[in-house]
XYZ file of N, CA and C in Angstrom:
534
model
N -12.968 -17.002 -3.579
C -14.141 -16.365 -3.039
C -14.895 -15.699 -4.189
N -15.970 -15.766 -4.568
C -17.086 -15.617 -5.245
C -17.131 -14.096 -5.388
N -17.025 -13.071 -4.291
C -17.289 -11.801 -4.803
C -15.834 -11.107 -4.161
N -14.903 -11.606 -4.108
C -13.937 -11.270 -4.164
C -12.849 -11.003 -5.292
N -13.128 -9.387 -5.797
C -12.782 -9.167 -7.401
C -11.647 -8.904 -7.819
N -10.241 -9.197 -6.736
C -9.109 -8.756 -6.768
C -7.975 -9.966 -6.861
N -7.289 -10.165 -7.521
C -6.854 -11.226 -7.219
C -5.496 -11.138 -6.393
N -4.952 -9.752 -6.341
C -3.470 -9.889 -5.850
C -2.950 -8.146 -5.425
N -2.663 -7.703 -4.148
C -2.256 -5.833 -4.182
C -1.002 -6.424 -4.932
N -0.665 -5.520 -5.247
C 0.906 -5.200 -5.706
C 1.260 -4.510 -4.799
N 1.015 -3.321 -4.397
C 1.944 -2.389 -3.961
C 0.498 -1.674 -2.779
N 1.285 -1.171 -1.748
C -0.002 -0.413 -0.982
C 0.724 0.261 -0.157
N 0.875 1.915 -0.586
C 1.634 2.651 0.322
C 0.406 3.889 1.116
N -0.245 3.461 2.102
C -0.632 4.071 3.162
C -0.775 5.642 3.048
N -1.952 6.446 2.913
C -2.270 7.769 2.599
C -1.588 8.292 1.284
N -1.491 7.040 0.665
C -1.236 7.370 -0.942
C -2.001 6.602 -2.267
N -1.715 5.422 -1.909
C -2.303 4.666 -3.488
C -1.961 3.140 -2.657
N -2.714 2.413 -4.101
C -2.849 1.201 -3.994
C -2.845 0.562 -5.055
N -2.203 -0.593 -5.648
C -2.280 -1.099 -6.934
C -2.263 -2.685 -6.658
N -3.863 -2.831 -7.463
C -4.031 -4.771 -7.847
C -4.459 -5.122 -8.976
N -4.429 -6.101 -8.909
C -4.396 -6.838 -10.130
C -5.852 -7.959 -10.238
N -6.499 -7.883 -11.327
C -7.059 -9.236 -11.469
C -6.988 -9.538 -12.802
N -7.275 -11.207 -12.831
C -7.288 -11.628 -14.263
C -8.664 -12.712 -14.732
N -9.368 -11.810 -15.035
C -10.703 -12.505 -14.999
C -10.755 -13.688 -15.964
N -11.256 -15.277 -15.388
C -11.052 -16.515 -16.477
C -12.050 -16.387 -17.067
N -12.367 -17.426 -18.236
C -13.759 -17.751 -18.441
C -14.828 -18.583 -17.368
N -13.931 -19.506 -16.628
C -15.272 -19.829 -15.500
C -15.458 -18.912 -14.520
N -15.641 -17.442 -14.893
C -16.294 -16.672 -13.902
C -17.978 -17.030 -13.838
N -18.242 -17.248 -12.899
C -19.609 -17.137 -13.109
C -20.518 -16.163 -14.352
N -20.077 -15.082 -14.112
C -20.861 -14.007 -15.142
C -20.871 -14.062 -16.231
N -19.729 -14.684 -16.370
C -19.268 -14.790 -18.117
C -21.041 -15.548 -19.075
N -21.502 -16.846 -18.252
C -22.459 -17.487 -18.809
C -23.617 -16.504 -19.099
N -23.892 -15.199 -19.101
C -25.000 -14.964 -19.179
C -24.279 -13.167 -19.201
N -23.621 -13.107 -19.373
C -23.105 -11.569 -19.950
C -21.803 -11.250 -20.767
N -21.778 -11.665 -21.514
C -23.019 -12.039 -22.746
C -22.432 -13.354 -23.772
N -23.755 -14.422 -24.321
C -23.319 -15.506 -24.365
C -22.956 -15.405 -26.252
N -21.914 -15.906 -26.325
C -21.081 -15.587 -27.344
C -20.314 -14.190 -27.599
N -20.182 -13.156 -26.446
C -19.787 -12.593 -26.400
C -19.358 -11.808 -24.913
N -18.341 -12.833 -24.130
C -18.509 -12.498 -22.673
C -17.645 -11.238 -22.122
N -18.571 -10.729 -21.435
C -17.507 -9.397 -21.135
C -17.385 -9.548 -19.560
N -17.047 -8.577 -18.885
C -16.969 -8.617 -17.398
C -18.086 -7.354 -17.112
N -19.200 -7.293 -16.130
C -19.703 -6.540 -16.148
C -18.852 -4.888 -15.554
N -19.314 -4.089 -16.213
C -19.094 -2.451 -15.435
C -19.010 -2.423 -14.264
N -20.352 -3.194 -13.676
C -20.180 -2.746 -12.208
C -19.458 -3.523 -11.195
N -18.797 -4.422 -12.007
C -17.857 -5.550 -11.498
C -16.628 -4.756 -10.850
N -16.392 -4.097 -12.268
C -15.207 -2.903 -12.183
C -15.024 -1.930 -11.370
N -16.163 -1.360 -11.017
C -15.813 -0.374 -10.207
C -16.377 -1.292 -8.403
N -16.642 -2.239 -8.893
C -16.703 -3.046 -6.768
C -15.092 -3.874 -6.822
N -14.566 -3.928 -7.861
C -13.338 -4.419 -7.827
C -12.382 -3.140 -7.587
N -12.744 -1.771 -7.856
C -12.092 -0.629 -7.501
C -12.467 -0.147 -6.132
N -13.761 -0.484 -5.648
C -14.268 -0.032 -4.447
C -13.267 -1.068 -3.334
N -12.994 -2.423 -3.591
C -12.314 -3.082 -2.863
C -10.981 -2.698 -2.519
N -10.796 -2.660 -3.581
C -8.777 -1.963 -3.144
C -8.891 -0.644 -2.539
N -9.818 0.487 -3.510
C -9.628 1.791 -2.160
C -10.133 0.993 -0.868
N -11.477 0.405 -0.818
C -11.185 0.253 1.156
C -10.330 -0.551 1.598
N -9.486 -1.041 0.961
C -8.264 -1.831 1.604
C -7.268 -0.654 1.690
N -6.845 0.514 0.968
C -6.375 1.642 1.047
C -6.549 2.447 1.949
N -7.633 2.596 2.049
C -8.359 3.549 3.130
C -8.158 3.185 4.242
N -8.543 1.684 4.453
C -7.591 0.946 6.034
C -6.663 0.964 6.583
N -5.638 0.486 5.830
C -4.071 0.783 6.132
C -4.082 1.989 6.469
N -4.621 3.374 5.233
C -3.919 4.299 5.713
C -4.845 4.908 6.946
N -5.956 4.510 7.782
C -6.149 4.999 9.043
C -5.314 4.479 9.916
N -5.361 2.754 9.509
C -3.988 1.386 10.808
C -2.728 2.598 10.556
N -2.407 3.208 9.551
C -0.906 4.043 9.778
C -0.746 4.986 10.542
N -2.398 6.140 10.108
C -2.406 7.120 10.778
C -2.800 6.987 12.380
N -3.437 6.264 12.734
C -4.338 6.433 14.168
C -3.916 4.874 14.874
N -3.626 4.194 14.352
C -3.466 2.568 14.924
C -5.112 1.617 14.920
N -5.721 2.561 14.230
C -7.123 1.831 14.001
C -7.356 0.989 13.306
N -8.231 0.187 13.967
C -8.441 -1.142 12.642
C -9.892 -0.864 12.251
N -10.213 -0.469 10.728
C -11.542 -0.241 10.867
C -12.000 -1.400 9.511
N -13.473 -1.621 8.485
C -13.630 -1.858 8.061
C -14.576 -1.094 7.035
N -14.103 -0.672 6.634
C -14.902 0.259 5.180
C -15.478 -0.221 4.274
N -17.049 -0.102 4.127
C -18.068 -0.148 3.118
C -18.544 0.901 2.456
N -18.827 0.601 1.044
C -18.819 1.395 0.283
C -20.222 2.058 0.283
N -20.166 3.713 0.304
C -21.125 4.496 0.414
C -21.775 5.022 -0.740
N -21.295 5.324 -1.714
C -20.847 6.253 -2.890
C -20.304 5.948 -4.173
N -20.993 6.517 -5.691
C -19.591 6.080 -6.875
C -20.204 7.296 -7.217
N -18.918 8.114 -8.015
C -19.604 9.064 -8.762
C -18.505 9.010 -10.061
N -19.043 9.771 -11.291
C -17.729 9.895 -11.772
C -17.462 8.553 -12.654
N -18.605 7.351 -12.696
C -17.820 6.424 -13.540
C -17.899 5.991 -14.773
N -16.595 5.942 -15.624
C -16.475 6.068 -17.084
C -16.417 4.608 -17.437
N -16.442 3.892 -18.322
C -16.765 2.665 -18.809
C -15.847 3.224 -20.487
N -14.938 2.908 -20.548
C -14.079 3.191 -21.714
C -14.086 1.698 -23.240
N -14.409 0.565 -22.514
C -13.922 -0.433 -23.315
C -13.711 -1.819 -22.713
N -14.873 -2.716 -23.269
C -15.396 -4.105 -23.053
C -13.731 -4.594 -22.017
N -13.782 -5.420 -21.005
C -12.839 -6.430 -20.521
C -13.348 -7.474 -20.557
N -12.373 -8.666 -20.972
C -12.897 -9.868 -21.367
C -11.906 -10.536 -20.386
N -12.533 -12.347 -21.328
C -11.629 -13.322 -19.824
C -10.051 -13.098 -20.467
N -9.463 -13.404 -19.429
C -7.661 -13.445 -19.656
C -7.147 -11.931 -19.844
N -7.866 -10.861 -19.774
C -7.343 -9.326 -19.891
C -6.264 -9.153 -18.654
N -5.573 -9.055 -18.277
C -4.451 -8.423 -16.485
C -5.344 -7.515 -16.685
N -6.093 -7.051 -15.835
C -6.408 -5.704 -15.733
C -5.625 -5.157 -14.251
N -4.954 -4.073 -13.927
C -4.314 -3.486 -12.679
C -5.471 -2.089 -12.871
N -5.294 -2.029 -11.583
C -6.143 -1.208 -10.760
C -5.570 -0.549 -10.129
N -5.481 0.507 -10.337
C -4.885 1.902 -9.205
C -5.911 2.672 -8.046
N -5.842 2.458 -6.984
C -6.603 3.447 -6.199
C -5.879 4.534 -5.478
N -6.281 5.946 -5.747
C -5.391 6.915 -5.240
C -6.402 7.599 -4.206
N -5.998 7.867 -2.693
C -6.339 8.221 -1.718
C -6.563 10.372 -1.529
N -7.807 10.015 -1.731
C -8.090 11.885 -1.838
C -8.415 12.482 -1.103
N -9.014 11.738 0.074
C -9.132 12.485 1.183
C -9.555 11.440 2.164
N -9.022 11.424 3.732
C -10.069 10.964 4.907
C -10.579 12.019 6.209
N -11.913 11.593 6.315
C -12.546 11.922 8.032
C -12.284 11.042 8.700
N -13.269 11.513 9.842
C -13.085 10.515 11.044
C -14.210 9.598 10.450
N -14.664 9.685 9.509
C -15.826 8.035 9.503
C -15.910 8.154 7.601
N -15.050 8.641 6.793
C -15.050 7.784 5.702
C -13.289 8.344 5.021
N -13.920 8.007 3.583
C -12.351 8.170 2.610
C -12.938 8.152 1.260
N -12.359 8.781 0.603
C -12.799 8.920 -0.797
C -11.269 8.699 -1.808
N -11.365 8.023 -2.746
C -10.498 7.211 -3.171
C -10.871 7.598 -4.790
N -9.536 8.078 -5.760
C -9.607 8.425 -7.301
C -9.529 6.929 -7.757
N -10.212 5.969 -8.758
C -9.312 4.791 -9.062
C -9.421 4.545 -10.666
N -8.999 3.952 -11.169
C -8.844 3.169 -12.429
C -8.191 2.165 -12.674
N -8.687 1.252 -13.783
C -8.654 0.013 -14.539
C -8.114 0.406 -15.914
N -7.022 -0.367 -16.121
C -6.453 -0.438 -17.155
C -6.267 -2.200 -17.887
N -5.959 -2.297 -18.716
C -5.692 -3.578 -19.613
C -4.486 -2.865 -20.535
N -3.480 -3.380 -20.464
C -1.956 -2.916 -21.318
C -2.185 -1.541 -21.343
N -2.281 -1.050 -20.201
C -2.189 0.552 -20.072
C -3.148 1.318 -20.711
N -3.886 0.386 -21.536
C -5.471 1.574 -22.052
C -6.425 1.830 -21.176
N -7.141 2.949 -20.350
C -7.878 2.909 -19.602
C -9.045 2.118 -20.308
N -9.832 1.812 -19.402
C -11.214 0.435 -19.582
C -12.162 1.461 -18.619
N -11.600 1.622 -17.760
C -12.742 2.162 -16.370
C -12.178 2.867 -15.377
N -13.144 4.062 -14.537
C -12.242 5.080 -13.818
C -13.643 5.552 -13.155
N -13.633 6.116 -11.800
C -14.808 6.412 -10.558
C -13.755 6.735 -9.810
N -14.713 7.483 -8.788
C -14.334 8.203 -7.588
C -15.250 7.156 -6.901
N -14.599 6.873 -5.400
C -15.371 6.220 -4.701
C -15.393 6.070 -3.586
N -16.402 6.659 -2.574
C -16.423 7.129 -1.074
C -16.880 5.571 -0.136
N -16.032 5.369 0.866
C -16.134 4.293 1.649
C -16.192 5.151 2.825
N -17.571 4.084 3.717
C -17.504 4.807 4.884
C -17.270 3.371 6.253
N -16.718 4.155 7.262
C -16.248 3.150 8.168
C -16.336 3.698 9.762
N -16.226 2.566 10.480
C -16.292 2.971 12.275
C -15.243 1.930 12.744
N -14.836 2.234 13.715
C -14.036 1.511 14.828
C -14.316 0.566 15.628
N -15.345 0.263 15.596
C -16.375 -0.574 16.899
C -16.219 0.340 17.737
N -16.233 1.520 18.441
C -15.949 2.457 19.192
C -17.870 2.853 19.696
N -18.776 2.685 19.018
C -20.256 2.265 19.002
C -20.771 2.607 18.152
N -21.894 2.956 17.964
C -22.721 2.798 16.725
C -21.969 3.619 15.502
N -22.521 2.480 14.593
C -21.696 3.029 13.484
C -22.364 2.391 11.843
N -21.357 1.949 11.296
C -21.484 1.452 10.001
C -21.898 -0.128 9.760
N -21.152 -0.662 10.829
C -20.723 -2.360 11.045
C -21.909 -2.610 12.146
N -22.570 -3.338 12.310
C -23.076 -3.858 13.495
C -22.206 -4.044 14.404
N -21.973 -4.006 15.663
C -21.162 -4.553 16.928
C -21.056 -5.891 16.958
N -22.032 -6.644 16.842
C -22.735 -8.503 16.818
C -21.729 -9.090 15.224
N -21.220 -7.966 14.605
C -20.860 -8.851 13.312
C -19.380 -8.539 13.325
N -18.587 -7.183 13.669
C -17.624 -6.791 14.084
C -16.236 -7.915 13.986
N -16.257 -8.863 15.110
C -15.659 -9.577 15.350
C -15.687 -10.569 14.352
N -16.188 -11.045 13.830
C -16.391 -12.192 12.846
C -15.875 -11.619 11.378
N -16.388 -10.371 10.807
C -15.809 -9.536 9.522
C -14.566 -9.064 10.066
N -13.863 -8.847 11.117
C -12.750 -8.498 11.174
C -11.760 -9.649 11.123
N -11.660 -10.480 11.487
C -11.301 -12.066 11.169
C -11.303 -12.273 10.072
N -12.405 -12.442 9.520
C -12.564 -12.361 7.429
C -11.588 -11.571 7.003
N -11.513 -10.442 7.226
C -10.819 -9.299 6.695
C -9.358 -9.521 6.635
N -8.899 -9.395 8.113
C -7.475 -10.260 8.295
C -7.097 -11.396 7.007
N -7.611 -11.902 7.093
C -7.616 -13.625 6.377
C -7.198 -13.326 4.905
N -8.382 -12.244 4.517
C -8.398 -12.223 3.098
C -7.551 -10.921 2.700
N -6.894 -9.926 3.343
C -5.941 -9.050 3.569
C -4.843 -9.871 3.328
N -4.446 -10.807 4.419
C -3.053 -11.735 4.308
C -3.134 -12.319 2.457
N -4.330 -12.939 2.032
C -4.457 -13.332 0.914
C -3.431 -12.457 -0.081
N -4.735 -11.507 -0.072
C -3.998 -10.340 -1.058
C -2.921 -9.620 -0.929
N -2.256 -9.569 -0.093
C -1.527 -8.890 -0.222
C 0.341 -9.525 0.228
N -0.143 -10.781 0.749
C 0.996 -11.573 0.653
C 1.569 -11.754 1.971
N 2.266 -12.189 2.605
C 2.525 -11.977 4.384
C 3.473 -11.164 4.073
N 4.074 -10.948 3.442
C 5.246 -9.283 3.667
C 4.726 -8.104 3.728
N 3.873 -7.735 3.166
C 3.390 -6.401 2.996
C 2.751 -6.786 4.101
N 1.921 -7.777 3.849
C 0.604 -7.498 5.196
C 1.686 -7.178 6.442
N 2.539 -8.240 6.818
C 2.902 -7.861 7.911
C 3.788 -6.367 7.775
N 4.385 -5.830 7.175
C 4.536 -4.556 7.290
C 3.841 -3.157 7.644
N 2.465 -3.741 6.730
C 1.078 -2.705 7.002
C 0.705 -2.720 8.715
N 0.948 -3.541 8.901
C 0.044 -4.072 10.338
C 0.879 -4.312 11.212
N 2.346 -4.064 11.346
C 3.348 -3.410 12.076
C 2.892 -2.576 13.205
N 3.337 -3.119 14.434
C 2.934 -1.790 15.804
C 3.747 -0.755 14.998
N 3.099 0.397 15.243
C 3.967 1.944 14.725
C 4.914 2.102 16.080
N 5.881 2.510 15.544
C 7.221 2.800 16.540
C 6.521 3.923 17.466
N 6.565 4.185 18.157
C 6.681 5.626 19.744
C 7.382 6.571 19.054
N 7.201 7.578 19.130
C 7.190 8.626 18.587
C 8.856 9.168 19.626
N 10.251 8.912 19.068
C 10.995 9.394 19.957
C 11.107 10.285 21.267
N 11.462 10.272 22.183
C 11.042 11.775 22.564
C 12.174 12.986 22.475
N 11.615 14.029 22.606
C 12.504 15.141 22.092
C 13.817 15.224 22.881
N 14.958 15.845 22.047
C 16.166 15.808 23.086
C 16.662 17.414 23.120
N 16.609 17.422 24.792
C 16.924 18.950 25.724
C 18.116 19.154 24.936
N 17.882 20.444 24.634
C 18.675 21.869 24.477
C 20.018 21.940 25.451
């Protein structure tokens, strides 16, 4: 997928963090024209490749907290540092750390590294609705991006995790009399 900047979660523990990976080739598209004899990955590549994993972060951890399935678009960057060119074949891993949620967004710490040198680092606020009614998502598109989402969730993140993330949450025991 074309603007899909992640290639793989590693790890995604729910009202905590998130860690992926990409490994940008030379037939990226961008490469031809930024910059030619000298291709880098753009900046703002970096931080929509960081905006992706926090709202995949931000999801889970509402599906954990509330049993909601929502879809989070990005509202917000503040905060972003640009440390040092990434080129094709770099691993770059991506950390997104979960800083806060409401009832209609999440704000997410993240960074990009290449062999552990930071490259790039933003704060980045995603905002989201339930289909519950008006909101972020159209209602008319809802169903169709949530399908996408699924699809490309299972992608990334592998059918183990996914299916772990997306686990009915157990019933809450009930208490035992005194």
């Amino acid at each position: 997928m074309r603007f899909l900047l992640i290639d793989r979660i590693l790890e995604l523990e729910p009202g905590r963090y998130a860690v992926g990976v990409k490994t940008p080739s030379l037939g990226e598209d961008y490469f031809a024209d930024h910059f030619p004899g000298f291709p880098v990955v753009p900046g703002v590549l970096l931080v929509e490749a960081m905006a992706q994993l926090a709202g995949r972060l931000i999801a889970y951890s509402v599906r954990a907290e509330s049993g909601e399935v929502v879809l989070p678009v990005l509202l917000g960057i503040s905060q972003a540092r640009f440390r040092r060119f990434v080129r094709a074949g770099d691993r770059v891993v991506i950390r997104a750390e979960l800083l806060g949620l409401t009832d209609g967004g999440g704000r997410c710490k993240a960074e990009a590294r290449v062999e552990d040198q930071l490259v790039a680092g933003a704060e980045v606020m995603l905002g989201f609705d339930s289909g519950q009614g008006a909101g972020v998502i159209p209602m008319a598109a809802r169903q169709k991006l949530g399908l996408w989402a699924d699809d490309v969730n299972r992608n990334l993140l592998g059918e183990e995790l996914h299916a772990r993330l997306t686990a009915p949450r157990a019933a809450a025991a009930p208490e035992a009399k005194a």
